[in-house]
Amino acid sequence: MIGKIVNWVLGNRRALSTGLFISLILAIGALTQLKIDFRFQNLVSSSDETLTTLQRYLETWKADASTFLLIVQSDTVFDSSVDAYIDRLEGMLQAEPTIEATVSYRSMPRIQSSDALLEVSTLRDDDIALKDLRNVQLRTQEIIPVFLSEDRKKTMMSVVMKSDSDDLAEVLPVVNTLREVIETLEKPANLKVHLSGIPALRADVVYEIATNQMLFLGLTMVLMIVMLSWVFRTRQGVLFPILLAAAPVVGLFAVMGFVGEPIGLMSQTYMSLLAVLGIADSIHIVSTFQHLRDMHPDETKEDIIRKTYDEVGMACWLTSLTTAIGFLSLLVADMHILRNFGLYAAIGVFIAFFMQLVLLPLLLTKAKNPIVRPKNVTRMRQIGSMTGSFVMNRVVLSLLIIVILSCALGFSSTKLSIDNRLRDSLGDNHPTNLAHRIIDDELGGTLGLHIYVEGVTTSGTTLISNEVLRACHQAELALKTDPRIRAVLGPARIYSELWKGLTHGREALPRTLNAIAQSELALDDEILSGFIDSQSGALRIVAQMGDMGGEKALALVEELRPKIDKAFEGSGVTWSFTGVPYVAYRGFNKLSGELVLSLLIAALLISCILGFVYRKISWALLALIPNLFPLAAIATMVVLLDWHIDPAGAVLFTLALGIAVDDTIHVFNRVDFHHRNDGTRKTRKILLDAIRDVSPGMITTSAVLIIGFAVNAFSTFRAPQMFGVLGATAIFVALWADLLILPLLLLVSDRFWRQHPSQG
């Protein structure tokens, strides 16, 4: 089938060349339609019921994703120059049209009472120095730790932007504005200002991604050119694979531009990923073409091309199919970003194979002899012969080593954890990440766990009933008693402080509707509207916590759930946990089950395909064994480096399985070729010849893939680091598993079936 397609291509060279040129022009036009989309909702499980709750919640209150956090750090904030700087900074920010509000310890509403008066004011209004306030007042009114650290050297200002859009295109201008104001405003000596918060972190992550991609993509291409130059030693041997690397990248992005699929947090990796995938099979085809040309010097280039695809065409189709299956297995994921990544990556793989069927034969017709110089190819053939001979001459010892290695990798893999933390998104020394840690370790925490209460009815004279107010009070107490919660902000706290002021501390809460109404008269409506919305009949409680990761955060939620249930029991309202971090964590932590399911589906489909194509059930089963080693190696590296698997890491498992099986297919294809052409030889000799024949292509493609992945390991950004280290590890282990383990398994399997023909 592959041979017939190539024969048709060779017979229609001029028409296909014209068609490819026109396709390139159309692709360039489609590329101009590409958009960028880094919205949070892409990271959420599409069928998660908490997303619907979050959407209702965001109709009333802004999310953490709309709030920036500024850290002002000095030798002491008990200084008039620091007070003056914060006042000027707030004034400048409030004058910006993109900023809705700012809150600092200077502008935070503060309840004061005396024998004759109860009022709400700020430190700036009263011109009171922070040092004049007692410790108990600082803690009761949540100034410590929300706005002030224990050592009084760091203070925080929250800045809410007017737009609550999840679109990064609207966030980036606000980030630039904030940094410009911070940079231009004159600071007192020894004072530093850091920008953090979810929107700042997201903006910096996208910037790092774009910068890293441009840098490392260029470096990857240079290193691949150097590698191909060393192996093939001709300009054609370098140029042809490089063109086959660029074609699927351009083709896929053109498809995405045409259908309106934007570039997102994960799809931006297509540039480097498809480049290394597109180059792999082209190396096998070019190597085989030159080998056959040396063996048949009198035949035409067209005949050599046909023979080349007759020998390796089916193997290249199977490698493309299995790699695509690995990606398509991500369609079982509930997370939108993973499903789309898998779908379009598979489309890119098929585009790469299409180019190998159409573009590469056209290029080979123009090839001058030689396209590959044999010096380094001969060395790689020798490496293949040596490794094959080593394991097949030491069967028992090799099997024992394999068993021990399998147990070691399997044991370490059991300690793998799937988790996600915002602080892991950037490098440890990134300024935004350093500020993020200060807030988590010394202030109120960067993330909010929101309790959304619905069905709140008014009494006609008050915003909240007595029963609901007491339920909120119990819920807030339950949150405060947990040491992992750094601060609690809610309606009960506001009513409590007011009522204590009115009763001079004799009563903690108003007990009647009249008392509640009396408290509300003393309040500015804007203060209560931050927690109670009378129009929708909803209220909220916000518990501030550090960026502890999804696993610990969800464990905390489950511990708190029965306590909050008890607090609101009999109050006539419904409640639920919500907030951007909570919903995102739920999506991330579903990855473990989805990852296992996708791997099982991919492994089953790949085994069935190989068994069907080669008509050998034993090969279908044996193919899985060496290809489990790269997966176990990835898991082991994650454990050793104390990393966690996040969505990007989860993709690597399916990618590793799809790529690792490629070398297995080339070995199977060559063994099958030798069996069909001279099946009278001993199995050991056939295996040695097969390993020797495929070693140059396997070693070269693995080296190119390792370079393509490993370059990203030098990134300062965690996601590319994981992609680089784990991807290179998987390819390296897969190569040696197919050179050492697979021939041994095929030899042992053949001996078994020969000794037990009835079972075969």
mmCIF file of C-alpha atoms in Angstrom, residues 175-347:
data_model
loop_
_atom_site.group_PDB
_atom_site.id
_atom_site.type_symbol
_atom_site.label_atom_id
_atom_site.label_comp_id
_atom_site.label_asym_id
_atom_site.label_seq_id
_atom_site.Cartn_x
_atom_site.Cartn_y
_atom_site.Cartn_z
ATOM 1 C CA VAL A 175 0.912 44.063 34.708
ATOM 2 C CA ASN A 176 2.988 46.477 32.637
ATOM 3 C CA THR A 177 1.218 49.451 34.227
ATOM 4 C CA LEU A 178 1.880 48.198 37.753
ATOM 5 C CA ARG A 179 5.552 47.573 37.047
ATOM 6 C CA GLU A 180 5.925 50.973 35.422
ATOM 7 C CA VAL A 181 4.385 52.728 38.453
ATOM 8 C CA ILE A 182 6.581 50.745 40.860
ATOM 9 C CA GLU A 183 9.663 51.545 38.802
ATOM 10 C CA THR A 184 9.043 55.276 38.414
ATOM 11 C CA LEU A 185 7.814 56.143 41.939
ATOM 12 C CA GLU A 186 10.707 57.296 44.121
ATOM 13 C CA LYS A 187 11.326 54.970 47.068
ATOM 14 C CA PRO A 188 12.800 55.589 50.511
ATOM 15 C CA ALA A 189 16.210 54.080 51.201
ATOM 16 C CA ASN A 190 16.285 50.296 51.811
ATOM 17 C CA LEU A 191 12.713 49.855 50.572
ATOM 18 C CA LYS A 192 11.849 47.194 47.980
ATOM 19 C CA VAL A 193 8.579 46.498 46.179
ATOM 20 C CA HIS A 194 7.679 43.091 44.682
ATOM 21 C CA LEU A 195 4.722 42.237 42.459
ATOM 22 C CA SER A 196 2.910 38.920 42.843
ATOM 23 C CA GLY A 197 -0.564 37.392 42.827
ATOM 24 C CA ILE A 198 -2.212 34.957 40.409
ATOM 25 C CA PRO A 199 -2.486 37.376 37.425
ATOM 26 C CA ALA A 200 1.145 38.483 37.751
ATOM 27 C CA LEU A 201 2.277 34.880 38.009
ATOM 28 C CA ARG A 202 0.274 33.887 34.920
ATOM 29 C CA ALA A 203 1.670 36.815 32.921
ATOM 30 C CA ASP A 204 5.245 35.949 33.848
ATOM 31 C CA VAL A 205 4.691 32.279 33.040
ATOM 32 C CA VAL A 206 3.499 33.179 29.542
ATOM 33 C CA TYR A 207 6.433 35.543 29.043
ATOM 34 C CA GLU A 208 8.895 32.861 30.155
ATOM 35 C CA ILE A 209 7.247 30.325 27.862
ATOM 36 C CA ALA A 210 7.489 32.604 24.832
ATOM 37 C CA THR A 211 11.090 33.563 25.596
ATOM 38 C CA ASN A 212 12.153 29.967 26.227
ATOM 39 C CA GLN A 213 10.422 28.659 23.121
ATOM 40 C CA MET A 214 12.132 31.122 20.802
ATOM 41 C CA LEU A 215 15.532 30.578 22.415
ATOM 42 C CA PHE A 216 15.453 26.808 22.751
ATOM 43 C CA LEU A 217 13.737 26.145 19.435
ATOM 44 C CA GLY A 218 16.574 27.940 17.672
ATOM 45 C CA LEU A 219 19.177 26.155 19.786
ATOM 46 C CA THR A 220 17.481 22.797 19.135
ATOM 47 C CA MET A 221 17.573 23.318 15.373
ATOM 48 C CA VAL A 222 21.272 24.282 15.500
ATOM 49 C CA LEU A 223 22.180 21.211 17.539
ATOM 50 C CA MET A 224 20.131 18.935 15.278
ATOM 51 C CA ILE A 225 21.952 20.355 12.248
ATOM 52 C CA VAL A 226 25.289 19.694 13.952
ATOM 53 C CA MET A 227 24.218 16.143 14.809
ATOM 54 C CA LEU A 228 23.000 15.399 11.277
ATOM 55 C CA SER A 229 26.173 16.912 9.837
ATOM 56 C CA TRP A 230 28.290 14.609 11.980
ATOM 57 C CA VAL A 231 26.285 11.504 11.045
ATOM 58 C CA PHE A 232 25.478 12.059 7.367
ATOM 59 C CA ARG A 233 28.373 14.380 6.403
ATOM 60 C CA THR A 234 26.508 15.867 3.405
ATOM 61 C CA ARG A 235 24.409 18.981 2.893
ATOM 62 C CA GLN A 236 21.513 16.914 1.545
ATOM 63 C CA GLY A 237 21.648 14.615 4.565
ATOM 64 C CA VAL A 238 21.112 17.680 6.746
ATOM 65 C CA LEU A 239 18.716 19.671 4.578
ATOM 66 C CA PHE A 240 16.146 16.958 3.840
ATOM 67 C CA PRO A 241 15.452 15.976 7.503
ATOM 68 C CA ILE A 242 15.373 19.646 8.549
ATOM 69 C CA LEU A 243 12.711 20.393 5.935
ATOM 70 C CA LEU A 244 10.745 17.372 7.172
ATOM 71 C CA ALA A 245 11.063 18.774 10.724
ATOM 72 C CA ALA A 246 9.698 22.209 9.770
ATOM 73 C CA ALA A 247 6.842 21.004 7.542
ATOM 74 C CA PRO A 248 4.546 19.498 10.248
ATOM 75 C CA VAL A 249 5.022 22.535 12.519
ATOM 76 C CA VAL A 250 3.946 24.930 9.774
ATOM 77 C CA GLY A 251 1.178 22.568 8.667
ATOM 78 C CA LEU A 252 -0.338 22.102 12.122
ATOM 79 C CA PHE A 253 -0.281 25.785 13.039
ATOM 80 C CA ALA A 254 -1.904 26.520 9.681
ATOM 81 C CA VAL A 255 -4.681 24.044 10.480
ATOM 82 C CA MET A 256 -5.129 25.613 13.929
ATOM 83 C CA GLY A 257 -5.292 29.084 12.397
ATOM 84 C CA PHE A 258 -7.823 27.926 9.816
ATOM 85 C CA VAL A 259 -10.214 26.267 12.323
ATOM 86 C CA GLY A 260 -9.757 28.987 14.971
ATOM 87 C CA GLU A 261 -7.902 26.859 17.555
ATOM 88 C CA PRO A 262 -5.610 29.220 19.530
ATOM 89 C CA ILE A 263 -2.111 28.571 20.845
ATOM 90 C CA GLY A 264 -2.349 27.836 24.557
ATOM 91 C CA LEU A 265 -0.228 26.949 27.550
ATOM 92 C CA MET A 266 0.545 23.450 26.273
ATOM 93 C CA SER A 267 0.084 23.716 22.517
ATOM 94 C CA GLN A 268 2.996 26.151 22.294
ATOM 95 C CA THR A 269 5.257 23.091 22.761
ATOM 96 C CA TYR A 270 4.246 21.859 19.289
ATOM 97 C CA MET A 271 7.061 23.923 17.784
ATOM 98 C CA SER A 272 9.823 21.840 19.340
ATOM 99 C CA LEU A 273 7.824 18.625 19.772
ATOM 100 C CA LEU A 274 6.696 18.197 16.158
ATOM 101 C CA ALA A 275 10.097 19.289 14.878
ATOM 102 C CA VAL A 276 11.846 16.376 16.586
ATOM 103 C CA LEU A 277 9.024 13.949 15.739
ATOM 104 C CA GLY A 278 9.005 14.999 12.084
ATOM 105 C CA ILE A 279 12.713 14.441 11.717
ATOM 106 C CA ALA A 280 12.782 10.933 13.216
ATOM 107 C CA ASP A 281 11.319 8.744 10.457
ATOM 108 C CA SER A 282 12.907 10.854 7.732
ATOM 109 C CA ILE A 283 16.292 9.771 9.103
ATOM 110 C CA HIS A 284 15.305 6.107 8.790
ATOM 111 C CA ILE A 285 14.121 6.668 5.200
ATOM 112 C CA VAL A 286 17.233 8.626 4.165
ATOM 113 C CA SER A 287 19.555 6.045 5.774
ATOM 114 C CA THR A 288 17.775 3.139 4.048
ATOM 115 C CA PHE A 289 17.770 4.995 0.718
ATOM 116 C CA GLN A 290 21.550 5.434 0.822
ATOM 117 C CA HIS A 291 22.116 1.825 1.970
ATOM 118 C CA LEU A 292 20.082 0.467 -0.968
ATOM 119 C CA ARG A 293 21.741 2.891 -3.373
ATOM 120 C CA ASP A 294 25.143 1.534 -2.352
ATOM 121 C CA MET A 295 23.905 -2.049 -2.815
ATOM 122 C CA HIS A 296 22.294 -1.369 -6.218
ATOM 123 C CA PRO A 297 24.436 1.305 -7.895
ATOM 124 C CA ASP A 298 23.090 0.545 -11.376
ATOM 125 C CA GLU A 299 19.413 1.131 -10.566
ATOM 126 C CA THR A 300 17.642 4.469 -11.033
ATOM 127 C CA LYS A 301 16.858 6.773 -8.121
ATOM 128 C CA GLU A 302 13.143 6.179 -8.639
ATOM 129 C CA ASP A 303 13.607 2.398 -8.263
ATOM 130 C CA ILE A 304 15.719 2.902 -5.131
ATOM 131 C CA ILE A 305 13.025 5.172 -3.659
ATOM 132 C CA ARG A 306 10.387 2.503 -4.322
ATOM 133 C CA LYS A 307 12.517 -0.185 -2.668
ATOM 134 C CA THR A 308 13.210 2.142 0.270
ATOM 135 C CA TYR A 309 9.531 2.616 1.002
ATOM 136 C CA ASP A 310 8.840 -1.085 0.424
ATOM 137 C CA GLU A 311 11.312 -1.848 3.232
ATOM 138 C CA VAL A 312 10.614 0.894 5.784
ATOM 139 C CA GLY A 313 7.389 2.541 4.609
ATOM 140 C CA MET A 314 5.099 0.317 6.666
ATOM 141 C CA ALA A 315 7.329 0.725 9.726
ATOM 142 C CA CYS A 316 7.186 4.529 9.372
ATOM 143 C CA TRP A 317 3.396 4.375 9.040
ATOM 144 C CA LEU A 318 3.152 2.236 12.171
ATOM 145 C CA THR A 319 5.448 4.542 14.162
ATOM 146 C CA SER A 320 3.317 7.532 13.154
ATOM 147 C CA LEU A 321 0.134 5.648 14.002
ATOM 148 C CA THR A 322 1.345 4.503 17.431
ATOM 149 C CA THR A 323 2.648 7.981 18.293
ATOM 150 C CA ALA A 324 -0.706 9.462 17.265
ATOM 151 C CA ILE A 325 -2.498 6.826 19.373
ATOM 152 C CA GLY A 326 -0.401 7.881 22.349
ATOM 153 C CA PHE A 327 -1.604 11.453 21.890
ATOM 154 C CA LEU A 328 -5.200 10.527 21.081
ATOM 155 C CA SER A 329 -5.432 8.526 24.305
ATOM 156 C CA LEU A 330 -5.534 11.934 26.042
ATOM 157 C CA LEU A 331 -9.070 12.350 24.693
ATOM 158 C CA VAL A 332 -10.252 10.385 27.745
ATOM 159 C CA ALA A 333 -9.093 13.277 29.942
ATOM 160 C CA ASP A 334 -11.751 15.558 31.362
ATOM 161 C CA MET A 335 -9.470 18.581 31.148
ATOM 162 C CA HIS A 336 -10.125 20.630 28.011
ATOM 163 C CA ILE A 337 -6.485 21.597 27.544
ATOM 164 C CA LEU A 338 -5.314 17.961 27.582
ATOM 165 C CA ARG A 339 -7.953 16.777 25.118
ATOM 166 C CA ASN A 340 -7.130 19.508 22.625
ATOM 167 C CA PHE A 341 -3.410 18.973 23.037
ATOM 168 C CA GLY A 342 -3.748 15.267 22.257
ATOM 169 C CA LEU A 343 -6.050 15.833 19.273
ATOM 170 C CA TYR A 344 -3.936 18.471 17.525
ATOM 171 C CA ALA A 345 -0.647 16.727 18.333
ATOM 172 C CA ALA A 346 -2.014 13.618 16.595
ATOM 173 C CA ILE A 347 -2.996 15.761 13.594
#
